[in-house]
Amino acid sequence: MDWFVGLGIAGLVLLVLSLIFDGILEGVLDGALDGLFDGLLSLPVVAGFVSMLGFGGAIALGTTGVGVTGATAIGAVAGVGAGWLTLRLSRALMRDDADAAPRGGDLVGSSGSVVTAIPADGYGEVLVYLAGQPLKLAAKCPVPVARGAEIWVESSLSATSVAVRPVER
């Protein structure tokens, strides 16, 4: 049973090391295997397999009378299952289908309010919302706009400034 518990602990240590040295096994075996196993030999998958082989074998040996060979077989089946689940989970976590980051051009047509009054052909400050987040920008307008007035963004002048026009109701 000591061997099985030792394998289980070694698998957990390998899992901790995989957090520190992420991708090292893939880098070492990259030239040799050229994606042959497609993530099956990643450190987390190997760690999950070794850990479940050890702990599954120890549990089977301690709770049943199957012997060392049977416990190894049960541990190997549990290890394959843990490795497969680790592979599926890591692929799901790595597949990040996030939307594209918002750009300054996305502000065009947005409404907002004036924070600092805008003088004619000068700069003031406006508060607009981009992707649901408040964004304070420098704003330029050909006519003066008072503090608190509602505005529309006409164009993006730079990453931190916009051209606006007052909303007329």
Backbone as JSON, one array per atom type, in Angstrom:
{
  "sequence": "MDWFVGLGIAGLVLLVLSLIFDGILEGVLDGALDGLFDGLLSLPVVAGFVSMLGFGGAIALGTTGVGVTGATAIGAVAGVGAGWLTLRLSRALMRDDADAAPRGGDLVGSSGSVVTAIPADGYGEVLVYLAGQPLKLAAKCPVPVARGAEIWVESSLSATSVAVRPVER",
  "N": [[0.83, -1.19, 0.0], [2.06, 1.19, 0.58], [3.46, 1.92, -1.72], [1.41, 2.66, -3.47], [0.25, 4.87, -2.12], [2.47, 6.52, -2.14], [2.72, 6.95, -4.93], [0.35, 8.37, -5.33], [0.83, 10.7, -3.82], [3.09, 11.61, -5.19], [1.91, 12.21, -7.62], [0.3, 14.39, -6.86], [2.3, 16.21, -6.13], [3.51, 16.5, -8.62], [1.4, 17.73, -9.92], [1.34, 20.22, -8.61], [3.84, 21.14, -9.39], [3.3, 21.34, -12.1], [1.75, 23.59, -12.18], [3.62, 25.51, -11.67], [5.68, 25.11, -13.58], [4.43, 25.38, -16.19], [3.62, 23.83, -19.2], [6.12, 22.7, -19.69], [6.65, 19.97, -20.18], [5.38, 19.6, -22.62], [6.97, 21.27, -24.17], [9.48, 19.99, -24.04], [8.93, 17.55, -25.26], [8.02, 18.34, -27.72], [9.43, 18.5, -30.22], [9.99, 15.82, -30.55], [7.53, 14.45, -30.65], [5.74, 16.02, -32.09], [3.02, 17.0, -31.7], [1.62, 14.62, -31.61], [0.12, 13.34, -29.6], [-1.54, 15.37, -28.79], [-1.91, 17.03, -26.34], [-2.27, 14.99, -24.5], [-0.04, 14.24, -23.08], [0.41, 16.31, -21.34], [1.52, 18.05, -18.42], [-0.46, 18.39, -16.29], [-2.33, 16.36, -17.02], [-0.8, 14.0, -16.9], [-0.11, 14.15, -14.21], [-2.66, 13.92, -13.01], [-3.32, 11.32, -13.81], [-1.24, 9.76, -12.58], [-1.63, 10.38, -9.88], [-4.28, 9.44, -9.39], [-3.92, 6.79, -10.06], [-2.26, 5.97, -7.97], [-3.75, 6.69, -5.55], [-6.25, 5.52, -6.12], [-5.49, 2.84, -6.4], [-4.54, 2.38, -3.78], [-6.89, 2.71, -2.28], [-8.46, 0.64, -3.36], [-6.88, -1.56, -2.66], [-6.93, -1.38, 0.11], [-9.64, -1.62, 0.8], [-10.78, -3.78, -0.48], [-10.29, -7.27, -1.31], [-8.57, -7.7, -3.51], [-5.88, -7.87, -4.13], [-2.49, -6.96, -5.13], [-2.14, -6.81, -7.92], [-4.78, -6.61, -8.92], [-5.52, -4.23, -7.59], [-3.77, -2.48, -8.83], [-4.75, -2.56, -11.43], [-7.33, -1.49, -11.03], [-6.61, 1.03, -10.06], [-5.28, 1.98, -12.36], [-7.39, 2.18, -14.19], [-8.92, 4.13, -12.88], [-7.03, 6.17, -12.98], [-6.8, 6.63, -15.76], [-9.36, 7.6, -16.21], [-9.28, 9.95, -14.61], [-7.21, 11.32, -15.9], [-8.37, 11.72, -18.44], [-10.57, 13.33, -17.73], [-9.16, 15.53, -16.74], [-7.86, 16.39, -19.07], [-10.08, 17.11, -20.68], [-11.21, 19.15, -19.1], [-9.09, 21.02, -18.98], [-8.88, 21.69, -21.69], [-11.38, 22.88, -22.07], [-11.13, 25.09, -20.41], [-9.04, 26.44, -21.63], [-10.11, 27.18, -24.02], [-11.09, 30.03, -24.87], [-13.59, 31.95, -25.71], [-13.87, 34.76, -25.94], [-15.35, 37.95, -26.55], [-14.3, 40.42, -28.96], [-12.03, 42.96, -27.93], [-13.26, 46.14, -26.93], [-13.04, 49.06, -28.99], [-11.91, 52.43, -29.66], [-13.46, 53.47, -31.72], [-15.86, 52.28, -31.29], [-17.2, 53.91, -29.63], [-18.51, 55.85, -31.05], [-21.59, 57.36, -31.6], [-22.48, 56.87, -29.09], [-24.11, 57.87, -26.06], [-23.69, 60.33, -23.49], [-22.64, 62.26, -20.63], [-21.7, 65.62, -19.77], [-18.9, 66.24, -17.82], [-16.94, 68.11, -17.12], [-17.27, 71.4, -18.1], [-17.43, 72.22, -21.59], [-15.66, 74.39, -23.53], [-16.21, 76.52, -26.45], [-14.75, 75.12, -29.28], [-12.79, 74.09, -27.62], [-11.42, 71.97, -25.04], [-13.14, 69.77, -22.83], [-14.51, 67.55, -20.36], [-16.09, 64.36, -20.62], [-18.44, 61.84, -19.63], [-18.87, 58.67, -20.68], [-20.24, 55.47, -21.63], [-18.69, 52.45, -22.25], [-18.98, 49.29, -23.39], [-20.51, 48.78, -21.15], [-19.04, 49.86, -19.11], [-18.09, 52.72, -17.24], [-16.51, 55.53, -18.71], [-14.26, 58.08, -18.68], [-13.52, 60.79, -20.66], [-11.55, 63.14, -22.56], [-13.13, 65.82, -24.26], [-14.16, 67.44, -27.24], [-15.88, 70.15, -28.75], [-17.61, 72.06, -31.23], [-19.3, 74.03, -30.32], [-20.08, 75.74, -27.21], [-20.62, 73.68, -24.31], [-22.49, 73.05, -21.48], [-21.79, 71.97, -18.09], [-23.08, 68.82, -17.09], [-24.81, 68.54, -19.21], [-26.39, 66.53, -21.76], [-24.76, 64.55, -24.18], [-23.75, 63.45, -27.52], [-21.5, 61.18, -28.96], [-19.56, 61.97, -31.67], [-17.21, 61.36, -33.09], [-14.11, 59.57, -32.7], [-11.28, 61.02, -31.52], [-8.78, 60.4, -30.47], [-7.16, 57.92, -28.41], [-7.94, 58.83, -25.97], [-9.67, 60.96, -26.29], [-12.62, 62.54, -27.63], [-14.86, 63.73, -30.19], [-17.75, 65.61, -29.75], [-21.32, 66.33, -29.75], [-23.95, 68.41, -28.55], [-27.0, 67.08, -27.19], [-30.12, 67.8, -28.48], [-33.29, 68.5, -27.39]],
  "CA": [[0.0, 0.0, 0.0], [2.94, 2.36, 0.62], [3.77, 2.32, -3.09], [0.26, 3.36, -4.03], [0.15, 6.19, -1.48], [3.61, 7.28, -2.67], [2.36, 7.39, -6.27], [-0.67, 9.41, -5.19], [1.5, 11.94, -3.38], [3.94, 12.05, -6.29], [1.02, 12.84, -8.59], [-0.07, 15.71, -6.35], [3.49, 17.07, -6.25], [3.64, 16.78, -10.04], [0.37, 18.71, -10.25], [1.81, 21.51, -8.12], [4.93, 21.54, -10.29], [2.74, 21.73, -13.4], [1.3, 24.97, -12.05], [4.81, 26.37, -11.69], [6.39, 24.92, -14.85], [3.37, 25.13, -17.16], [4.01, 23.59, -20.58], [7.5, 22.24, -19.83], [6.68, 18.64, -20.79], [5.05, 19.76, -24.03], [8.14, 21.86, -24.82], [10.54, 18.99, -24.14], [8.53, 16.5, -26.2], [7.44, 18.94, -28.91], [10.14, 18.08, -31.42], [9.97, 14.37, -30.67], [6.2, 13.9, -30.95], [5.07, 16.93, -33.01], [1.58, 17.05, -31.49], [1.05, 13.3, -31.83], [-0.86, 13.01, -28.57], [-2.41, 16.54, -28.67], [-2.23, 17.4, -24.96], [-2.38, 13.85, -23.59], [1.15, 14.18, -22.24], [0.62, 17.55, -20.6], [1.83, 17.78, -17.02], [-1.66, 18.15, -15.48], [-2.93, 15.07, -17.35], [0.07, 12.97, -16.34], [-0.25, 14.24, -12.75], [-3.96, 13.35, -12.65], [-3.23, 9.87, -13.98], [-0.37, 9.16, -11.56], [-2.26, 10.56, -8.58], [-5.41, 8.52, -9.25], [-3.38, 5.43, -10.05], [-1.81, 5.69, -6.61], [-4.82, 6.73, -4.55], [-7.25, 4.5, -6.47], [-4.92, 1.54, -6.03], [-4.51, 2.28, -2.32], [-8.27, 2.51, -1.8], [-8.87, -0.7, -3.76], [-6.11, -2.53, -1.87], [-7.33, -1.32, 1.51], [-11.06, -1.91, 1.04], [-11.18, -5.06, -1.09], [-9.25, -8.29, -1.25], [-8.19, -8.0, -4.89], [-4.45, -8.05, -4.28], [-1.73, -5.86, -5.71], [-2.41, -6.75, -9.36], [-6.13, -6.07, -9.09], [-5.51, -2.84, -7.16], [-3.08, -1.72, -9.87], [-5.68, -2.44, -12.55], [-8.38, -0.54, -10.63], [-5.96, 2.33, -10.03], [-5.0, 2.41, -13.73], [-8.67, 2.61, -14.77], [-9.23, 5.43, -12.25], [-6.06, 7.12, -13.5], [-7.19, 6.98, -17.13], [-10.54, 8.47, -16.07], [-8.85, 11.26, -14.1], [-6.45, 11.97, -16.96], [-9.31, 12.15, -19.46], [-11.3, 14.48, -17.2], [-8.23, 16.66, -16.69], [-7.67, 16.85, -20.44], [-11.3, 17.78, -21.12], [-11.35, 20.39, -18.34], [-8.07, 21.98, -19.4], [-9.26, 22.17, -23.03], [-12.51, 23.79, -21.91], [-10.63, 26.32, -19.81], [-8.16, 27.11, -22.58], [-10.9, 27.67, -25.14], [-11.67, 31.3, -24.41], [-14.27, 32.58, -26.84], [-14.24, 36.11, -25.52], [-15.6, 38.92, -27.62], [-13.18, 41.31, -29.25], [-11.92, 44.09, -27.04], [-13.84, 47.34, -27.52], [-12.11, 50.04, -29.53], [-12.38, 53.81, -29.58], [-14.5, 53.67, -32.72], [-17.11, 51.76, -30.75], [-17.85, 54.99, -28.89], [-19.28, 56.7, -31.96], [-23.02, 57.15, -31.44], [-22.8, 56.69, -27.68], [-24.52, 59.07, -25.34], [-22.99, 60.53, -22.23], [-22.9, 63.56, -20.02], [-20.52, 66.47, -19.61], [-18.4, 66.3, -16.45], [-16.31, 69.42, -17.07], [-17.83, 72.18, -19.21], [-16.64, 72.25, -22.81], [-15.74, 75.69, -24.21], [-16.27, 76.43, -27.91], [-13.48, 74.66, -29.88], [-11.84, 73.74, -26.57], [-11.61, 70.64, -24.46], [-13.74, 69.54, -21.53], [-14.53, 66.12, -20.07], [-17.4, 63.72, -20.68], [-18.54, 60.48, -19.1], [-19.62, 57.8, -21.57], [-20.17, 54.06, -21.24], [-18.17, 51.57, -23.29], [-19.16, 47.9, -22.96], [-21.08, 48.79, -19.82], [-18.12, 50.45, -18.14], [-17.97, 54.17, -17.38], [-15.23, 55.95, -19.27], [-14.13, 59.54, -18.67], [-12.66, 61.17, -21.78], [-11.5, 64.54, -22.99], [-14.1, 66.01, -25.33], [-14.1, 68.7, -27.98], [-17.14, 70.46, -29.41], [-17.52, 73.38, -31.87], [-20.11, 74.99, -29.55], [-19.91, 75.49, -25.78], [-21.58, 72.75, -23.7], [-22.45, 73.22, -20.03], [-21.63, 70.79, -17.24], [-24.32, 68.1, -16.87], [-25.59, 68.4, -20.45], [-26.28, 65.25, -22.44], [-24.02, 64.67, -25.45], [-23.56, 62.29, -28.39], [-20.14, 61.1, -29.48], [-19.55, 61.99, -33.14], [-16.03, 60.65, -33.6], [-13.02, 59.33, -31.75], [-10.1, 61.78, -31.96], [-7.61, 59.63, -30.04], [-7.55, 56.91, -27.42], [-8.45, 59.48, -24.76], [-10.5, 62.13, -26.57], [-13.68, 62.35, -28.6], [-15.6, 64.91, -30.64], [-19.14, 65.41, -29.32], [-22.3, 67.38, -30.03], [-24.98, 68.37, -27.52], [-28.28, 66.52, -27.56], [-31.16, 68.83, -28.47], [-34.61, 67.88, -27.21]],
  "C": [[0.87, 1.25, 0.0], [3.29, 2.85, -0.78], [2.62, 3.12, -3.71], [0.11, 4.77, -3.44], [1.28, 7.09, -1.97], [3.34, 7.79, -4.08], [1.32, 8.5, -6.23], [-0.07, 10.74, -4.79], [2.4, 12.49, -4.48], [3.11, 12.73, -7.38], [0.59, 14.22, -8.15], [1.1, 16.68, -6.44], [3.7, 17.45, -7.71], [2.6, 17.8, -10.49], [0.76, 20.11, -9.8], [2.94, 22.03, -9.01], [4.4, 21.96, -11.66], [2.18, 23.14, -13.35], [2.47, 25.94, -12.15], [5.49, 26.31, -13.06], [5.4, 24.55, -15.95], [3.94, 24.94, -18.56], [5.4, 23.03, -20.77], [7.57, 20.87, -20.53], [6.34, 18.72, -22.28], [6.23, 20.34, -24.79], [9.25, 20.86, -25.02], [10.19, 17.96, -25.22], [8.0, 17.04, -27.52], [8.12, 18.47, -30.19], [10.05, 16.58, -31.64], [8.61, 13.85, -31.13], [5.39, 14.74, -31.92], [3.55, 16.86, -32.91], [0.87, 15.72, -31.69], [-0.07, 12.99, -30.84], [-1.78, 14.19, -28.23], [-2.87, 16.81, -27.24], [-2.33, 16.23, -24.0], [-1.17, 13.74, -22.67], [1.45, 15.51, -21.58], [0.83, 17.19, -19.13], [0.58, 17.59, -16.16], [-2.31, 16.8, -15.76], [-2.11, 13.93, -16.76], [-0.06, 12.96, -14.81], [-1.58, 13.65, -12.29], [-3.94, 11.84, -12.76], [-2.43, 9.23, -12.85], [-1.02, 9.24, -10.18], [-3.42, 9.58, -8.39], [-4.98, 7.07, -9.32], [-2.97, 5.06, -8.63], [-2.94, 5.65, -5.6], [-5.92, 5.71, -4.84], [-6.77, 3.11, -6.13], [-4.88, 1.35, -4.54], [-5.9, 2.03, -1.75], [-8.74, 1.1, -2.14], [-8.16, -1.76, -2.93], [-6.59, -2.55, -0.42], [-8.76, -1.74, 1.77], [-11.54, -3.22, 0.45], [-10.04, -6.06, -0.94], [-8.73, -8.66, -2.62], [-6.7, -8.26, -5.06], [-3.81, -6.9, -5.01], [-2.04, -5.71, -7.2], [-3.79, -6.15, -9.64], [-6.21, -4.6, -8.69], [-4.82, -1.95, -8.19], [-4.01, -1.52, -11.07], [-6.79, -1.43, -12.23], [-7.81, 0.88, -10.6], [-5.67, 2.87, -11.42], [-6.28, 2.89, -14.42], [-9.07, 3.97, -14.19], [-8.29, 6.51, -12.76], [-6.39, 7.56, -14.91], [-8.41, 7.91, -17.09], [-10.16, 9.86, -15.6], [-8.05, 12.02, -15.15], [-7.35, 12.49, -18.05], [-10.09, 13.37, -18.99], [-10.41, 15.72, -17.12], [-8.0, 17.25, -18.08], [-8.89, 17.63, -20.92], [-11.48, 19.13, -20.41], [-10.33, 21.43, -18.78], [-8.36, 22.51, -20.8], [-10.42, 23.16, -22.94], [-12.06, 25.13, -21.34], [-9.76, 27.11, -20.78], [-8.92, 27.7, -23.75], [-11.67, 28.89, -24.66], [-12.27, 32.0, -25.6], [-14.75, 33.97, -26.45], [-14.48, 37.0, -26.73], [-14.35, 39.78, -27.81], [-13.2, 42.49, -28.28], [-12.52, 45.33, -27.69], [-12.75, 48.32, -27.95], [-12.73, 51.43, -29.43], [-13.49, 54.1, -30.56], [-15.85, 53.17, -32.26], [-17.88, 52.82, -29.97], [-18.75, 55.85, -29.76], [-20.76, 56.33, -31.85], [-23.45, 56.94, -30.0], [-23.27, 58.0, -27.07], [-23.74, 59.14, -24.04], [-23.37, 61.87, -21.65], [-21.59, 64.3, -19.8], [-20.16, 66.53, -18.13], [-17.75, 67.66, -16.19], [-16.77, 70.19, -18.3], [-16.86, 72.25, -20.39], [-16.77, 73.64, -23.43], [-15.79, 75.49, -25.72], [-14.87, 76.15, -28.46], [-12.39, 74.39, -28.84], [-12.16, 72.35, -26.04], [-12.25, 70.72, -23.09], [-13.69, 68.04, -21.27], [-15.96, 65.6, -20.11], [-17.3, 62.34, -20.07], [-19.43, 59.69, -20.05], [-19.45, 56.36, -21.08], [-19.75, 53.23, -22.44], [-18.21, 50.15, -22.74], [-19.65, 47.84, -21.52], [-20.21, 49.41, -18.75], [-18.05, 51.95, -18.34], [-16.56, 54.55, -17.83], [-15.23, 57.47, -19.34], [-13.1, 59.93, -19.72], [-12.62, 62.67, -21.96], [-12.43, 64.68, -24.18], [-13.96, 67.39, -25.93], [-15.42, 68.89, -28.71], [-17.02, 71.84, -30.05], [-18.35, 74.45, -31.14], [-19.89, 74.73, -28.06], [-21.02, 74.58, -25.24], [-21.4, 72.83, -22.19], [-22.29, 71.88, -19.32], [-23.01, 70.16, -16.99], [-25.16, 67.89, -18.11], [-25.36, 67.02, -21.06], [-25.62, 65.47, -23.8], [-24.09, 63.36, -26.23], [-22.13, 62.33, -28.89], [-20.22, 61.01, -31.0], [-18.38, 61.24, -33.74], [-15.01, 60.49, -32.48], [-11.78, 60.04, -32.28], [-8.81, 61.05, -31.63], [-8.1, 58.59, -29.04], [-8.19, 57.53, -26.19], [-9.33, 60.69, -25.03], [-11.49, 61.83, -27.69], [-14.23, 63.71, -29.03], [-17.08, 64.65, -30.36], [-20.02, 66.53, -29.86], [-23.37, 67.29, -28.94], [-26.28, 67.78, -28.07], [-29.33, 67.63, -27.44], [-32.5, 68.12, -28.39], [-35.69, 68.87, -27.39]]
}
